[in-house]
CSV table of C-alpha atoms in Angstrom, one decimal:
chain,number,residue,atom,x,y,z
A,1,MET,CA,150.7,256.0,125.5
A,2,MET,CA,154.5,255.1,125.6
A,3,SER,CA,156.4,255.7,122.4
A,4,ASP,CA,158.6,252.9,121.0
A,5,PRO,CA,161.9,252.8,122.8
A,6,ARG,CA,164.8,253.7,120.5
A,7,LEU,CA,168.5,253.7,121.0
A,8,PRO,CA,170.3,257.0,120.4
A,9,PRO,CA,171.9,256.8,116.9
A,10,GLU,CA,175.5,257.0,118.3
A,11,ILE,CA,174.9,254.0,120.6
A,12,LEU,CA,173.4,252.0,117.7
A,13,ASP,CA,176.4,252.9,115.5
A,14,TYR,CA,178.7,251.8,118.3
A,15,ILE,CA,177.0,248.4,118.8
A,16,VAL,CA,176.9,247.6,115.1
A,17,ASP,CA,180.5,248.8,114.4
A,18,PHE,CA,181.7,246.6,117.3
A,19,LEU,CA,180.3,243.6,115.4
A,20,HIS,CA,181.9,244.7,112.1
A,21,ASN,CA,183.8,241.3,111.6
A,22,LYS,CA,181.0,239.0,112.8
A,23,PRO,CA,178.6,238.5,109.8
A,24,GLN,CA,176.2,236.1,111.6
A,25,ARG,CA,175.7,238.6,114.4
A,26,LEU,CA,175.3,241.4,111.9
A,27,LYS,CA,172.5,239.4,110.2
A,28,MET,CA,170.8,239.0,113.5
A,29,CYS,CA,171.0,242.8,114.0
A,30,CYS,CA,169.0,243.2,110.8
A,31,LEU,CA,166.1,241.4,112.4
A,32,VAL,CA,166.0,243.7,115.4
A,33,ALA,CA,164.4,246.7,113.7
A,34,LYS,CA,164.4,248.5,110.3
A,35,SER,CA,166.4,251.3,111.8
A,36,TRP,CA,169.3,248.9,112.4
A,37,VAL,CA,169.5,247.7,108.8
A,38,PRO,CA,171.2,250.7,107.1
A,39,ARG,CA,174.2,250.7,109.5
A,40,THR,CA,174.4,246.9,109.4
A,41,LYS,CA,174.5,246.8,105.6
A,42,LYS,CA,177.7,249.0,105.7
A,43,HIS,CA,179.6,246.1,107.3
A,44,LEU,CA,177.7,243.1,105.8
A,45,PHE,CA,178.5,244.3,102.3
A,46,LYS,CA,182.0,245.7,102.9
A,47,ARG,CA,183.7,242.7,101.4
A,48,ILE,CA,182.1,240.7,98.6
A,49,GLU,CA,183.4,237.5,96.9
A,50,ILE,CA,182.0,236.7,93.5
A,51,SER,CA,183.1,233.1,92.8
A,52,SER,CA,181.1,232.4,89.6
A,53,LEU,CA,179.1,233.9,86.8
A,54,VAL,CA,176.0,232.6,88.6
A,55,ASP,CA,176.9,234.7,91.7
A,56,LEU,CA,177.2,237.8,89.6
A,57,GLU,CA,173.9,237.1,87.8
A,58,THR,CA,172.2,236.5,91.1
A,59,TRP,CA,173.4,239.9,92.4
A,60,TRP,CA,172.0,241.6,89.3
A,61,LYS,CA,168.7,239.8,89.7
A,62,VAL,CA,168.3,240.6,93.4
A,63,PHE,CA,169.6,244.2,93.1
A,64,PRO,CA,168.7,245.3,89.5
A,65,ASP,CA,169.1,249.0,90.2
A,66,PRO,CA,172.8,249.9,90.9
A,67,ASP,CA,171.8,253.2,92.4
A,68,SER,CA,169.7,251.6,95.1
A,69,SER,CA,171.7,248.4,95.6
A,70,PRO,CA,174.1,247.8,98.6
A,71,GLY,CA,176.9,247.7,96.1
A,72,HIS,CA,177.9,251.2,97.1
A,73,HIS,CA,178.9,249.7,100.5
A,74,VAL,CA,181.4,247.3,98.9
A,75,ARG,CA,185.1,248.3,99.6
A,76,SER,CA,186.8,244.9,98.8
A,77,LEU,CA,185.7,243.1,95.7
A,78,ILE,CA,187.2,239.6,95.4
A,79,PHE,CA,187.1,237.2,92.4
A,80,PRO,CA,188.5,233.8,93.7
A,81,CYS,CA,188.2,232.3,90.2
A,82,VAL,CA,187.9,235.2,87.7
A,83,GLY,CA,188.2,233.2,84.4
A,84,PRO,CA,184.7,231.9,84.0
A,85,ILE,CA,183.3,235.3,85.1
A,86,PHE,CA,185.1,237.3,82.5
A,87,SER,CA,184.4,234.8,79.8
A,88,GLY,CA,180.7,235.4,80.3
A,89,VAL,CA,180.8,239.2,80.8
A,90,ALA,CA,181.6,241.7,78.1
A,91,GLY,CA,183.5,244.5,79.5
A,92,GLY,CA,184.8,245.4,83.0
A,93,CYS,CA,182.4,248.4,83.2
A,94,ASN,CA,179.4,246.2,83.2
A,95,LEU,CA,181.0,243.9,85.7
A,96,VAL,CA,181.7,246.6,88.4
A,97,ARG,CA,178.8,249.0,87.7
A,98,PRO,CA,177.2,248.4,91.1
A,99,PHE,CA,180.6,248.6,93.0
A,100,THR,CA,182.0,252.0,92.3
A,101,ASN,CA,183.3,252.6,95.8
A,102,VAL,CA,185.7,249.6,95.8
A,103,VAL,CA,189.2,250.4,97.2
A,104,ARG,CA,190.6,246.8,97.0
A,105,LEU,CA,190.4,244.5,94.0
A,106,GLY,CA,191.5,240.9,94.4
A,107,MET,CA,191.7,238.3,91.6
A,108,TRP,CA,192.8,234.7,91.6
A,109,CYS,CA,192.4,232.0,89.1
A,110,ASP,CA,193.0,228.2,88.7
A,111,LYS,CA,196.0,227.1,86.7
A,112,GLY,CA,193.8,225.5,84.1
A,113,ILE,CA,192.6,228.9,82.7
A,114,PHE,CA,195.8,230.5,81.5
A,115,ASN,CA,194.3,233.1,79.2
A,116,ALA,CA,191.3,233.8,81.2
A,117,LEU,CA,191.9,237.5,81.6
A,118,THR,CA,193.8,239.6,79.1
A,119,SER,CA,195.5,242.8,80.2
A,120,SER,CA,193.0,244.9,78.2
A,121,GLN,CA,190.1,243.4,80.2
A,122,PHE,CA,191.9,243.9,83.4
A,123,PHE,CA,192.7,247.6,82.9
A,124,GLU,CA,189.2,248.3,81.7
A,125,LEU,CA,188.1,246.9,85.0
A,126,VAL,CA,190.7,248.9,86.9
A,127,CYS,CA,189.8,252.2,85.2
A,128,SER,CA,186.1,251.6,86.1
A,129,LEU,CA,186.8,251.8,89.8
A,130,PRO,CA,187.5,255.4,90.6
A,131,LEU,CA,188.5,254.9,94.2
A,132,LEU,CA,190.7,251.8,93.8
A,133,GLU,CA,193.9,251.8,95.9
A,134,ASP,CA,194.9,248.1,96.3
A,135,ILE,CA,195.3,245.4,93.7
A,136,ASP,CA,196.0,241.8,94.6
A,137,LEU,CA,196.6,239.4,91.6
A,138,GLY,CA,197.0,235.7,92.2
A,139,VAL,CA,198.2,232.7,90.3
A,140,TRP,CA,197.6,232.5,86.5
A,141,VAL,CA,195.3,235.5,86.4
A,142,ILE,CA,196.8,237.6,83.6
A,143,GLY,CA,197.1,236.0,80.2
A,144,SER,CA,198.9,237.6,77.3
A,145,ASP,CA,197.4,239.9,74.7
A,146,TYR,CA,198.5,239.2,71.2
A,147,GLY,CA,201.3,241.5,70.4
A,148,HIS,CA,202.7,244.0,72.9
A,149,GLY,CA,200.4,245.8,75.3
A,150,PRO,CA,198.8,247.9,76.4
A,151,VAL,CA,196.0,247.5,73.9
A,152,PHE,CA,193.6,249.7,75.8
A,153,GLU,CA,193.7,253.5,75.7
A,154,PRO,CA,195.0,254.8,79.1
A,155,ARG,CA,192.5,257.3,80.6
A,156,ALA,CA,191.8,258.8,84.0
A,157,SER,CA,192.9,256.2,86.5
A,158,PRO,CA,192.1,255.5,90.2
A,159,PRO,CA,194.5,256.7,92.9
A,160,LEU,CA,196.3,253.3,93.3
A,161,ALA,CA,198.0,254.5,96.5
A,162,GLY,CA,197.7,251.3,98.6
A,163,THR,CA,199.1,247.8,98.0
A,164,LEU,CA,200.1,246.0,94.8
A,165,SER,CA,200.5,242.3,95.3
A,166,LEU,CA,201.8,240.3,92.3
A,167,SER,CA,202.0,236.5,93.0
A,168,LEU,CA,201.7,235.3,89.4
A,169,ALA,CA,202.9,232.2,87.8
A,170,ALA,CA,202.4,233.9,84.4
A,171,GLU,CA,204.4,236.8,83.2
A,172,ILE,CA,203.7,240.2,84.8
A,173,GLY,CA,204.9,242.2,81.8
A,174,ASP,CA,201.5,243.1,80.5
A,175,VAL,CA,200.2,244.1,83.9
A,176,THR,CA,203.3,246.3,84.7
A,177,ARG,CA,203.3,247.9,81.2
A,178,GLY,CA,199.7,248.9,81.7
A,179,LEU,CA,200.2,250.2,85.2
A,180,LEU,CA,203.1,252.4,84.1
A,181,ALA,CA,201.0,253.8,81.2
A,182,LEU,CA,198.0,254.9,83.4
A,183,SER,CA,197.4,258.6,82.9
A,184,ASN,CA,197.4,259.5,86.6
A,185,GLY,CA,200.4,257.4,87.4
A,186,ILE,CA,200.7,254.9,90.3
A,187,HIS,CA,201.5,255.8,93.9
A,188,PHE,CA,201.6,252.5,95.7
A,189,ARG,CA,202.9,252.5,99.3
A,190,LYS,CA,203.3,248.7,99.5
A,191,PHE,CA,204.6,246.0,97.1
A,192,VAL,CA,204.4,242.3,97.6
A,193,PHE,CA,206.3,240.5,94.8
A,194,ALA,CA,206.8,237.0,93.4
A,195,TRP,CA,207.7,236.5,89.8
A,196,SER,CA,208.7,233.7,87.4
A,197,SER,CA,211.4,235.0,85.1
A,198,GLU,CA,214.3,237.4,84.8
A,199,GLU,CA,212.2,239.6,82.6
A,200,ASP,CA,209.6,239.8,85.3
A,201,TYR,CA,212.3,240.9,87.7
A,202,GLN,CA,213.1,243.9,85.4
A,203,TRP,CA,209.4,244.8,85.4
A,204,ALA,CA,209.3,244.6,89.2
A,205,MET,CA,212.3,247.0,89.4
A,206,ALA,CA,210.5,249.4,87.1
A,207,LEU,CA,207.5,249.4,89.5
A,208,VAL,CA,209.8,250.1,92.5
A,209,GLU,CA,211.5,252.9,90.6
A,210,ARG,CA,208.2,254.5,89.6
A,211,CYS,CA,206.9,254.4,93.1
A,212,SER,CA,210.1,255.4,94.8
A,213,ASP,CA,208.6,258.6,96.2
A,214,THR,CA,205.7,256.8,97.9
A,215,LEU,CA,207.0,253.3,98.7
A,216,GLU,CA,206.9,252.4,102.4
A,217,TYR,CA,206.9,248.6,102.4
A,218,VAL,CA,208.4,245.9,100.2
A,219,GLU,CA,207.9,242.1,100.6
A,220,ILE,CA,209.7,239.7,98.4
A,221,ASP,CA,208.3,236.2,98.2
A,222,ARG,CA,210.8,233.3,98.6
A,223,ASN,CA,209.8,231.8,95.2
A,224,VAL,CA,211.5,234.8,93.5
A,225,LEU,CA,214.9,233.5,94.5
A,226,GLU,CA,214.4,230.4,92.4
A,227,TYR,CA,214.4,232.6,89.3
A,228,SER,CA,216.9,235.2,90.2
A,229,SER,CA,220.7,235.0,89.9
A,230,GLU,CA,222.7,237.8,91.3
A,231,ALA,CA,220.1,240.4,90.6
A,232,LEU,CA,218.9,242.4,93.5
A,233,ILE,CA,216.1,244.8,94.3
A,234,ASP,CA,217.6,248.3,94.3
A,235,LEU,CA,215.9,250.2,97.1
A,236,SER,CA,218.3,253.1,97.2
A,237,ASN,CA,215.7,255.6,95.8
A,238,ALA,CA,212.9,254.5,98.0
A,239,THR,CA,213.9,256.7,100.8
A,240,LYS,CA,210.5,256.6,102.6
A,241,LEU,CA,210.8,252.9,103.1
A,242,ARG,CA,209.7,251.7,106.6
A,243,GLU,CA,209.8,248.0,106.3
A,244,VAL,CA,211.4,245.3,104.2
A,245,ALA,CA,210.4,241.6,104.4
A,246,PHE,CA,212.0,238.5,102.7
A,247,TRP,CA,210.8,235.0,102.3
A,248,PHE,CA,213.7,232.7,101.4
A,249,ARG,CA,215.3,229.3,101.3
A,250,PRO,CA,218.7,230.4,102.2
A,251,ASP,CA,219.8,232.5,99.3
A,252,VAL,CA,221.4,234.8,101.8
A,253,ASN,CA,223.7,236.5,99.3
A,254,TRP,CA,220.6,237.9,97.4
A,255,ILE,CA,219.1,239.3,100.6
A,256,THR,CA,222.4,240.8,101.8
A,257,ASN,CA,223.0,242.5,98.4
A,258,THR,CA,219.5,244.0,98.5
A,259,LEU,CA,220.0,245.2,102.1
A,260,LYS,CA,223.2,246.9,100.9
A,261,THR,CA,221.1,249.3,98.8
A,262,ILE,CA,219.6,250.7,102.0
A,263,LEU,CA,221.4,254.0,102.7
A,264,PRO,CA,221.7,256.6,105.5
A,265,GLU,CA,218.9,258.5,103.6
A,266,HIS,CA,216.4,255.8,104.7
A,267,ARG,CA,215.7,257.6,107.9
A,268,ASP,CA,212.2,256.1,108.2
A,269,LEU,CA,213.3,252.4,108.1
A,270,GLN,CA,211.9,250.6,111.2
A,271,LYS,CA,211.8,246.9,110.6
A,272,ILE,CA,213.4,244.1,108.6
A,273,SER,CA,211.6,240.8,108.6
A,274,ILE,CA,213.2,237.5,107.3
A,275,TYR,CA,211.3,234.2,107.1
A,276,PHE,CA,214.0,231.6,107.0
A,277,GLU,CA,214.1,227.9,106.2
A,278,PRO,CA,217.7,226.5,106.6
A,279,HIS,CA,217.8,223.1,105.0
A,280,HIS,CA,219.6,221.5,108.0
A,281,ASP,CA,219.8,221.9,111.7
A,282,ILE,CA,223.2,223.5,112.3
A,283,PHE,CA,224.8,224.3,115.6
A,284,ALA,CA,228.5,224.8,116.2
A,285,ASP,CA,230.3,227.1,118.5
A,286,ASP,CA,233.5,227.0,116.6
A,287,PRO,CA,233.6,228.9,113.2
A,288,GLU,CA,235.8,226.2,111.6
A,289,ASP,CA,233.4,223.5,112.5
A,290,LEU,CA,230.6,225.6,111.1
A,291,LYS,CA,232.5,226.1,107.8
A,292,ARG,CA,232.9,222.3,107.5
A,293,VAL,CA,229.2,221.7,108.1
A,294,VAL,CA,227.7,224.4,105.7
A,295,GLY,CA,230.6,224.9,103.3
A,296,GLU,CA,233.0,227.8,103.2
A,297,TRP,CA,231.0,229.8,100.6
A,298,THR,CA,227.7,229.4,102.4
A,299,TYR,CA,229.4,230.3,105.7
A,300,LYS,CA,230.8,233.5,104.2
A,301,GLN,CA,227.3,234.5,102.9
A,302,TRP,CA,225.8,234.2,106.3
A,303,MET,CA,228.6,236.1,107.9
A,304,ASP,CA,228.0,238.9,105.3
A,305,LEU,CA,224.3,239.0,106.2
A,306,ASP,CA,225.2,239.0,109.9
A,307,GLY,CA,227.5,242.0,109.4
A,308,ARG,CA,224.9,243.8,107.3
A,309,LEU,CA,222.1,243.3,109.9
A,310,VAL,CA,224.4,244.7,112.6
A,311,GLN,CA,225.3,247.7,110.4
A,312,LEU,CA,221.6,248.5,109.8
A,313,TRP,CA,220.8,248.1,113.4
A,314,GLU,CA,223.5,250.6,114.4
A,315,ALA,CA,222.6,253.1,111.7
A,316,HIS,CA,218.8,253.0,112.0
A,317,ALA,CA,218.0,251.2,115.3
A,318,VAL,CA,215.9,249.0,113.1
A,319,CYS,CA,213.8,246.1,114.6
A,320,ILE,CA,215.0,242.8,113.0
A,321,LYS,CA,212.5,239.9,113.1
A,322,LEU,CA,213.5,236.4,112.1
A,323,VAL,CA,210.6,234.0,111.7
A,324,GLY,CA,211.0,230.2,111.3
A,325,ALA,CA,210.3,226.8,112.7
A,326,ARG,CA,211.2,226.2,116.4
A,327,ASN,CA,213.8,223.5,115.6
A,328,LYS,CA,215.7,226.0,113.3
A,329,PHE,CA,216.6,228.6,115.9
A,330,LYS,CA,219.9,227.0,117.0
A,331,SER,CA,220.9,227.2,113.3
A,332,VAL,CA,220.2,230.9,113.2
A,333,ILE,CA,222.1,231.6,116.4
A,334,SER,CA,225.1,229.8,114.9
A,335,LEU,CA,224.8,231.5,111.5
A,336,LEU,CA,224.2,235.0,112.8
A,337,PRO,CA,226.6,235.0,115.8
A,338,GLU,CA,227.2,238.8,116.1
A,339,ALA,CA,223.5,239.7,115.7
A,340,ALA,CA,222.6,237.0,118.2
A,341,LYS,CA,225.2,238.1,120.7
A,342,ARG,CA,224.1,241.7,120.6
A,343,GLY,CA,220.5,240.6,121.0
A,344,ILE,CA,219.3,242.8,118.1
A,345,VAL,CA,217.1,240.1,116.5
A,346,GLN,CA,213.7,238.9,117.6
A,347,LEU,CA,213.1,235.2,116.9
A,348,LEU,CA,209.5,234.1,116.2
A,349,ILE,CA,208.2,230.7,115.4
A,350,TYR,CA,205.6,230.0,112.7
A,351,ALA,CA,203.1,228.8,115.3
A,352,GLU,CA,203.0,232.3,116.8
A,353,VAL,CA,202.4,234.0,113.5
A,354,GLU,CA,199.1,234.4,111.6
A,355,PHE,CA,199.1,234.5,107.8
A,356,ASP,CA,196.8,235.9,105.2
A,357,SER,CA,196.0,232.7,103.2
A,358,LYS,CA,195.9,234.5,99.9
A,359,THR,CA,199.1,236.6,100.1
A,360,HIS,CA,201.0,234.6,102.7
A,361,ARG,CA,201.6,238.0,104.3
A,362,ARG,CA,202.5,237.9,108.0
A,363,LEU,CA,200.0,239.5,110.3
A,364,TYR,CA,202.0,239.8,113.6
A,365,SER,CA,202.4,243.3,114.9
């Protein structure tokens, strides 16, 4: 009698792993044979979104035993609207009990729920995830505790060695104060920043300074420039920096001053990415004509940026990417004449770039 044909385990793993980002195909794999289910669960439950308290209660109902639930497969835990969930759950530990292997925590919230999540609740949750590396906080997530935080007792904290993304319309002071107080420190390699006040800018600088020994990537959202005056992000101590990215409506002086903090010690610097949105189509071969079109002060700012990009290219052989709308490229050629003449910049259009819808982070290689 012929035994049941079975694939060698390494072939089965290869097939299932190949389908890791195709959930419908993975679900079909679960119907093939029981032996296919364990490997398939690893990918099916790798990323979980909990959109409501009902979702969370359903999980607990279907998987009442945390030790045997597929929660240990979850690596990314996302709360698209965290307010109602936290209002119905007492304590972060209870919330994440089945998800102790999470390495990325994402939280976003509607504008209408301003005080949905206090910093004490947030850090109780963070400290309950022993493997956590990445934190992504979206609009209006963190409300203020009464008084000055942190109101929790800092204790053994997760590694926090991945990405910190702060795109908040509320103040980031409580978040930053708590992160800086964690007993094991923070060791983020990537920062994505947007903030809403000058005070938040100071907190962002404190984070950069604290992670200066590990920081490799900094992205500054264009919205920050609406709230910043002449302040700059001082990157001089972040000597392991590999890439800097800016979103901006043309506050070129702010970008130039920040790039001036990059020193010869930044030997690992490889790429500068600038997402530009000039307000007008500008094209003029003659510098005097260009001055009349954009104004003498604006013209000087662009020439300073042009010179700084050339200096960085000469010092570090850095790849410079400028990303914008197709009809703005002539403007850039006019406003960055030396960089354009030397061919040191790569121009990309928005249509050729994919974006993460939550963080607006560019995904091109």
